């Protein structure tokens, strides 16, 4: 059986020599990731940019256990989790998906959704999911979103707007203070105003809980503004790593120039937002 | 007439437990589980065989519940571990159970005439507290079965509000999401189907005792009866909350029985037509709400269009006759 990790002082994520190949040995063979090495110290907030098909989502899926690598190891908090099933691993990994519909259960109420997120920390039992005490906690947590959701605890989540749902997803993914937070273009499906709101909330929440975070974005300026480190991926590889110090003086122009220097071509992303 | 209705209500209440099971798989887990046709008979077969061999009816009925649970779990395992399509897992299990049921009973029909059953127990108990035997029978059955089905309803309502229950509901609603909150959806599907078929088998065990026989063919079309109950109930009573929905399912099961028994009173229909009537009821229950919704939408759109037209005319009038005249000339 898989054991729960002790909540260590130095929570971190380590990827060593990761390879992921889809449809290996067929004409459709696709090397999605090759030789990925990445270490996140506790409290690191790393933004990831890269062209379409660079392997960013695949990387996220490997870390969360949706997919397993063909080679290499993944460890969280010093424990090897490479082959640990998704449902065990997700006790200490919070995730927000690109699709606002993906992170919540539409036919269940806001408080029920929060109760499910709350229950991720321990084994689920026959205790009542939404108790009076928890409801108060939920209300308090929701009020930090400033969307008035704390007054709509019994509303079905399917009735919320995309932005509201994504904000709720973010809260659900984070309020149990996971060891690692994975955000895969979680603002990409929202209109600019809503995206701005969710980005702002992300910044606030990550800072509040000091979460070790990995965030994929196509928005270059956002990638520069948020977090303390940045990596750029292309064709399954990490082609550029920007550390905390260098990141302070980073600009979109510098990033693009860097990409041209490394690859000798334009950044091939039809969705890259330059400003 | 009156006895027919009482009979329909009685059996409706007993079938309601089966319908609650179908509600659990179809609606909560979003799993079209056809095991029901087999597990209903399994419940009847287990109870009847045990009762004939002298086991106390209450114990026999509870064992039927347990065996139904196992059967449901098997379907769940076929689907999750065996990665077999959900419909096919249910059908496979249904077919397998047909042979198993025959094995349990040793023949295709086990009569329970003159055997001690839960219902004779209730009747005895009723006469003991001084009721007429006939009164004790009808009211005893009605009352005890009502209490029983309410117990199952209460259990379902409670269970679906627990942490595990919430996770099962999310498994039917958004499996990807609940996996990301560390729930083992495979295990939850197995558990959910187990509980669903436990209720179905329990209902089968009661029907066998109510009708005083278990027959290997008594489960044919059971899934459709369950579905009919769920759909009728939801259409009439609504699904706003879980408690409301489970109430609706019970109501639906009773109404379904009443409708069938009334339909069978028509001269040109025979007992064998029941399944056809059931199919028609389900088809109606599925199609009519769609048509109603469509009609309502059409009417709404029509109204909006008229309003817009009126607003346009009013605005034109305000701007002056000339404008309108020009418009007319165009
Ligand atoms: N399940 C799969 N089967 C086959 N190929 C896949 C699968 N998932 C991803 N790929 C391929 O692997 C490569 C990397 O895909 P991935 O989704 O990780 O890219 P990405 O960096 O997230 O791109 P985007 O910016 O468009 O989201 C792509 O070429 C993709 O076609
Ligand atoms: Mg992607």
PDB file of N, CA and C in Angstrom, chain A residues 86-87 90-91 95 97 101-108 112-113 115-117 120 124-129 134 156 172, chain B residues 158-167 169-170 173-174 176-185 188 239-242:
ATOM      1  N   UNK A  86      -2.665   8.151  -9.287  1.00  0.00           N
ATOM      2  CA  UNK A  86      -3.134   9.538  -9.214  1.00  0.00           C
ATOM      3  C   UNK A  86      -3.911   9.823  -7.932  1.00  0.00           C
ATOM      4  N   UNK A  87      -4.822   8.899  -7.570  1.00  0.00           N
ATOM      5  CA  UNK A  87      -5.703   9.204  -6.446  1.00  0.00           C
ATOM      6  C   UNK A  87      -4.970   9.238  -5.111  1.00  0.00           C
ATOM      7  N   UNK A  90      -2.754  12.676  -5.316  1.00  0.00           N
ATOM      8  CA  UNK A  90      -3.479  13.956  -5.304  1.00  0.00           C
ATOM      9  C   UNK A  90      -3.821  14.414  -3.891  1.00  0.00           C
ATOM     10  N   UNK A  91      -3.431  13.623  -2.883  1.00  0.00           N
ATOM     11  CA  UNK A  91      -3.600  14.135  -1.520  1.00  0.00           C
ATOM     12  C   UNK A  91      -2.722  15.344  -1.271  1.00  0.00           C
ATOM     13  N   UNK A  95      -4.670  20.893  -8.133  1.00  0.00           N
ATOM     14  CA  UNK A  95      -4.625  21.133  -9.571  1.00  0.00           C
ATOM     15  C   UNK A  95      -5.774  22.014 -10.014  1.00  0.00           C
ATOM     16  N   UNK A  97      -7.464  23.062 -13.782  1.00  0.00           N
ATOM     17  CA  UNK A  97      -7.358  22.768 -15.210  1.00  0.00           C
ATOM     18  C   UNK A  97      -7.707  23.991 -16.050  1.00  0.00           C
ATOM     19  N   UNK A 101     -14.950  23.943 -16.458  1.00  0.00           N
ATOM     20  CA  UNK A 101     -15.907  22.910 -16.093  1.00  0.00           C
ATOM     21  C   UNK A 101     -15.206  21.708 -15.440  1.00  0.00           C
ATOM     22  N   UNK A 102     -13.907  21.622 -15.602  1.00  0.00           N
ATOM     23  CA  UNK A 102     -13.209  20.389 -15.230  1.00  0.00           C
ATOM     24  C   UNK A 102     -12.932  20.246 -13.742  1.00  0.00           C
ATOM     25  N   UNK A 103     -12.848  21.360 -13.033  1.00  0.00           N
ATOM     26  CA  UNK A 103     -12.368  21.299 -11.654  1.00  0.00           C
ATOM     27  C   UNK A 103     -13.442  21.204 -10.587  1.00  0.00           C
ATOM     28  N   UNK A 104     -14.721  21.211 -11.012  1.00  0.00           N
ATOM     29  CA  UNK A 104     -15.804  21.176 -10.037  1.00  0.00           C
ATOM     30  C   UNK A 104     -16.884  20.206 -10.520  1.00  0.00           C
ATOM     31  N   UNK A 105     -17.735  19.778  -9.598  1.00  0.00           N
ATOM     32  CA  UNK A 105     -18.854  18.899  -9.962  1.00  0.00           C
ATOM     33  C   UNK A 105     -20.099  19.760 -10.143  1.00  0.00           C
ATOM     34  N   UNK A 106     -20.605  19.892 -11.388  1.00  0.00           N
ATOM     35  CA  UNK A 106     -21.656  20.872 -11.690  1.00  0.00           C
ATOM     36  C   UNK A 106     -22.995  20.618 -10.994  1.00  0.00           C
ATOM     37  N   UNK A 107     -23.331  19.335 -10.770  1.00  0.00           N
ATOM     38  CA  UNK A 107     -24.643  19.053 -10.187  1.00  0.00           C
ATOM     39  C   UNK A 107     -24.630  18.995  -8.666  1.00  0.00           C
ATOM     40  N   UNK A 108     -23.515  19.420  -8.090  1.00  0.00           N
ATOM     41  CA  UNK A 108     -23.449  19.443  -6.636  1.00  0.00           C
ATOM     42  C   UNK A 108     -23.275  20.884  -6.184  1.00  0.00           C
ATOM     43  N   UNK A 112     -20.907  21.368  -1.073  1.00  0.00           N
ATOM     44  CA  UNK A 112     -20.559  19.954  -1.271  1.00  0.00           C
ATOM     45  C   UNK A 112     -19.237  19.823  -2.018  1.00  0.00           C
ATOM     46  N   UNK A 113     -19.042  20.695  -3.005  1.00  0.00           N
ATOM     47  CA  UNK A 113     -17.771  20.694  -3.725  1.00  0.00           C
ATOM     48  C   UNK A 113     -16.603  20.979  -2.786  1.00  0.00           C
ATOM     49  N   UNK A 115     -16.572  20.502   0.381  1.00  0.00           N
ATOM     50  CA  UNK A 115     -16.416  19.382   1.316  1.00  0.00           C
ATOM     51  C   UNK A 115     -15.590  18.262   0.694  1.00  0.00           C
ATOM     52  N   UNK A 116     -15.764  18.061  -0.616  1.00  0.00           N
ATOM     53  CA  UNK A 116     -14.983  17.013  -1.279  1.00  0.00           C
ATOM     54  C   UNK A 116     -13.513  17.395  -1.339  1.00  0.00           C
ATOM     55  N   UNK A 117     -13.269  18.693  -1.577  1.00  0.00           N
ATOM     56  CA  UNK A 117     -11.887  19.150  -1.605  1.00  0.00           C
ATOM     57  C   UNK A 117     -11.278  19.030  -0.210  1.00  0.00           C
ATOM     58  N   UNK A 120      -9.925  15.579   0.959  1.00  0.00           N
ATOM     59  CA  UNK A 120      -8.796  14.947   0.277  1.00  0.00           C
ATOM     60  C   UNK A 120      -7.655  14.617   1.237  1.00  0.00           C
ATOM     61  N   UNK A 124     -11.520   9.102   3.276  1.00  0.00           N
ATOM     62  CA  UNK A 124     -12.933   9.468   3.363  1.00  0.00           C
ATOM     63  C   UNK A 124     -13.675   8.463   4.233  1.00  0.00           C
ATOM     64  N   UNK A 125     -14.563   8.955   5.061  1.00  0.00           N
ATOM     65  CA  UNK A 125     -15.301   8.076   5.962  1.00  0.00           C
ATOM     66  C   UNK A 125     -16.794   8.320   5.824  1.00  0.00           C
ATOM     67  N   UNK A 126     -17.562   7.774   6.747  1.00  0.00           N
ATOM     68  CA  UNK A 126     -19.008   7.966   6.733  1.00  0.00           C
ATOM     69  C   UNK A 126     -19.412   9.163   7.582  1.00  0.00           C
ATOM     70  N   UNK A 127     -18.449  10.016   7.878  1.00  0.00           N
ATOM     71  CA  UNK A 127     -18.804  11.283   8.521  1.00  0.00           C
ATOM     72  C   UNK A 127     -19.590  12.129   7.541  1.00  0.00           C
ATOM     73  N   UNK A 128     -20.398  13.020   8.049  1.00  0.00           N
ATOM     74  CA  UNK A 128     -21.134  13.936   7.200  1.00  0.00           C
ATOM     75  C   UNK A 128     -20.153  14.843   6.464  1.00  0.00           C
ATOM     76  N   UNK A 129     -20.383  15.048   5.174  1.00  0.00           N
ATOM     77  CA  UNK A 129     -19.462  15.874   4.389  1.00  0.00           C
ATOM     78  C   UNK A 129     -19.528  17.339   4.780  1.00  0.00           C
ATOM     79  N   UNK A 134     -17.842  23.006   9.488  1.00  0.00           N
ATOM     80  CA  UNK A 134     -17.162  23.133   8.190  1.00  0.00           C
ATOM     81  C   UNK A 134     -17.807  24.220   7.343  1.00  0.00           C
ATOM     82  N   UNK A 156     -26.052  25.199  -6.901  1.00  0.00           N
ATOM     83  CA  UNK A 156     -25.347  24.195  -7.703  1.00  0.00           C
ATOM     84  C   UNK A 156     -24.232  24.884  -8.487  1.00  0.00           C
ATOM     85  N   UNK A 172     -10.650  25.478  -4.115  1.00  0.00           N
ATOM     86  CA  UNK A 172     -10.737  24.067  -3.751  1.00  0.00           C
ATOM     87  C   UNK A 172      -9.377  23.383  -3.857  1.00  0.00           C
TER      88      UNK A 172
ATOM     89  N   UNK B 158     -28.907   9.773   3.748  1.00  0.00           N
ATOM     90  CA  UNK B 158     -27.799   9.969   4.672  1.00  0.00           C
ATOM     91  C   UNK B 158     -26.466   9.624   3.991  1.00  0.00           C
ATOM     92  N   UNK B 159     -26.438   8.463   3.352  1.00  0.00           N
ATOM     93  CA  UNK B 159     -25.192   7.984   2.759  1.00  0.00           C
ATOM     94  C   UNK B 159     -24.653   8.974   1.723  1.00  0.00           C
ATOM     95  N   UNK B 160     -25.535   9.529   0.914  1.00  0.00           N
ATOM     96  CA  UNK B 160     -25.076  10.421  -0.154  1.00  0.00           C
ATOM     97  C   UNK B 160     -24.611  11.782   0.367  1.00  0.00           C
ATOM     98  N   UNK B 161     -24.794  12.010   1.673  1.00  0.00           N
ATOM     99  CA  UNK B 161     -24.272  13.242   2.268  1.00  0.00           C
ATOM    100  C   UNK B 161     -22.969  13.014   3.021  1.00  0.00           C
ATOM    101  N   UNK B 162     -22.561  11.747   3.156  1.00  0.00           N
ATOM    102  CA  UNK B 162     -21.300  11.486   3.853  1.00  0.00           C
ATOM    103  C   UNK B 162     -20.135  11.782   2.915  1.00  0.00           C
ATOM    104  N   UNK B 163     -18.945  11.776   3.469  1.00  0.00           N
ATOM    105  CA  UNK B 163     -17.760  12.043   2.634  1.00  0.00           C
ATOM    106  C   UNK B 163     -17.650  11.037   1.496  1.00  0.00           C
ATOM    107  N   UNK B 164     -17.872   9.755   1.829  1.00  0.00           N
ATOM    108  CA  UNK B 164     -17.803   8.726   0.788  1.00  0.00           C
ATOM    109  C   UNK B 164     -18.939   8.918  -0.218  1.00  0.00           C
ATOM    110  N   UNK B 165     -20.126   9.231   0.299  1.00  0.00           N
ATOM    111  CA  UNK B 165     -21.283   9.443  -0.575  1.00  0.00           C
ATOM    112  C   UNK B 165     -21.074  10.613  -1.525  1.00  0.00           C
ATOM    113  N   UNK B 166     -20.519  11.708  -1.009  1.00  0.00           N
ATOM    114  CA  UNK B 166     -20.239  12.862  -1.873  1.00  0.00           C
ATOM    115  C   UNK B 166     -19.281  12.458  -2.985  1.00  0.00           C
ATOM    116  N   UNK B 167     -18.278  11.658  -2.619  1.00  0.00           N
ATOM    117  CA  UNK B 167     -17.293  11.228  -3.616  1.00  0.00           C
ATOM    118  C   UNK B 167     -17.949  10.341  -4.673  1.00  0.00           C
ATOM    119  N   UNK B 169     -21.093  10.559  -5.620  1.00  0.00           N
ATOM    120  CA  UNK B 169     -21.871  11.449  -6.480  1.00  0.00           C
ATOM    121  C   UNK B 169     -20.962  12.166  -7.472  1.00  0.00           C
ATOM    122  N   UNK B 170     -19.793  12.597  -6.995  1.00  0.00           N
ATOM    123  CA  UNK B 170     -18.865  13.292  -7.887  1.00  0.00           C
ATOM    124  C   UNK B 170     -18.314  12.348  -8.950  1.00  0.00           C
ATOM    125  N   UNK B 173     -20.608  12.599 -11.549  1.00  0.00           N
ATOM    126  CA  UNK B 173     -20.766  13.954 -12.060  1.00  0.00           C
ATOM    127  C   UNK B 173     -19.525  14.438 -12.802  1.00  0.00           C
ATOM    128  N   UNK B 174     -18.361  14.212 -12.225  1.00  0.00           N
ATOM    129  CA  UNK B 174     -17.106  14.666 -12.827  1.00  0.00           C
ATOM    130  C   UNK B 174     -15.949  13.820 -12.292  1.00  0.00           C
ATOM    131  N   UNK B 176     -12.994  13.088 -13.329  1.00  0.00           N
ATOM    132  CA  UNK B 176     -11.653  13.647 -13.396  1.00  0.00           C
ATOM    133  C   UNK B 176     -11.402  14.548 -12.192  1.00  0.00           C
ATOM    134  N   UNK B 177     -12.434  15.339 -11.863  1.00  0.00           N
ATOM    135  CA  UNK B 177     -12.313  16.252 -10.737  1.00  0.00           C
ATOM    136  C   UNK B 177     -12.109  15.508  -9.427  1.00  0.00           C
ATOM    137  N   UNK B 178     -12.916  14.482  -9.188  1.00  0.00           N
ATOM    138  CA  UNK B 178     -12.839  13.832  -7.872  1.00  0.00           C
ATOM    139  C   UNK B 178     -11.557  13.016  -7.752  1.00  0.00           C
ATOM    140  N   UNK B 179     -11.014  12.547  -8.874  1.00  0.00           N
ATOM    141  CA  UNK B 179      -9.703  11.881  -8.810  1.00  0.00           C
ATOM    142  C   UNK B 179      -8.626  12.877  -8.399  1.00  0.00           C
ATOM    143  N   UNK B 180      -8.778  14.110  -8.859  1.00  0.00           N
ATOM    144  CA  UNK B 180      -7.769  15.104  -8.491  1.00  0.00           C
ATOM    145  C   UNK B 180      -7.907  15.502  -7.024  1.00  0.00           C
ATOM    146  N   UNK B 181      -8.987  15.053  -6.374  1.00  0.00           N
ATOM    147  CA  UNK B 181      -9.109  15.255  -4.935  1.00  0.00           C
ATOM    148  C   UNK B 181      -8.964  13.924  -4.208  1.00  0.00           C
ATOM    149  N   UNK B 182      -8.056  13.115  -4.731  1.00  0.00           N
ATOM    150  CA  UNK B 182      -7.637  11.864  -4.115  1.00  0.00           C
ATOM    151  C   UNK B 182      -8.782  10.931  -3.757  1.00  0.00           C
ATOM    152  N   UNK B 183      -9.658  10.688  -4.734  1.00  0.00           N
ATOM    153  CA  UNK B 183     -10.657   9.644  -4.543  1.00  0.00           C
ATOM    154  C   UNK B 183     -10.390   8.549  -5.559  1.00  0.00           C
ATOM    155  N   UNK B 184     -10.466   7.308  -5.111  1.00  0.00           N
ATOM    156  CA  UNK B 184     -10.267   6.168  -5.984  1.00  0.00           C
ATOM    157  C   UNK B 184     -11.597   5.871  -6.672  1.00  0.00           C
ATOM    158  N   UNK B 185     -11.775   6.426  -7.870  1.00  0.00           N
ATOM    159  CA  UNK B 185     -13.081   6.314  -8.530  1.00  0.00           C
ATOM    160  C   UNK B 185     -13.443   4.859  -8.831  1.00  0.00           C
ATOM    161  N   UNK B 188     -14.992   3.454  -5.795  1.00  0.00           N
ATOM    162  CA  UNK B 188     -16.296   4.082  -5.551  1.00  0.00           C
ATOM    163  C   UNK B 188     -17.358   3.517  -6.487  1.00  0.00           C
ATOM    164  N   UNK B 239     -36.349  17.055  -8.618  1.00  0.00           N
ATOM    165  CA  UNK B 239     -35.089  16.479  -8.130  1.00  0.00           C
ATOM    166  C   UNK B 239     -34.225  17.511  -7.429  1.00  0.00           C
ATOM    167  N   UNK B 240     -34.855  18.522  -6.861  1.00  0.00           N
ATOM    168  CA  UNK B 240     -34.082  19.647  -6.350  1.00  0.00           C
ATOM    169  C   UNK B 240     -32.987  19.225  -5.370  1.00  0.00           C
ATOM    170  N   UNK B 241     -33.339  18.374  -4.436  1.00  0.00           N
ATOM    171  CA  UNK B 241     -32.330  17.870  -3.503  1.00  0.00           C
ATOM    172  C   UNK B 241     -32.334  16.345  -3.567  1.00  0.00           C
ATOM    173  N   UNK B 242     -31.356  15.736  -2.905  1.00  0.00           N
ATOM    174  CA  UNK B 242     -31.290  14.277  -2.885  1.00  0.00           C
ATOM    175  C   UNK B 242     -32.540  13.710  -2.208  1.00  0.00           C
TER     176      UNK B 242
END
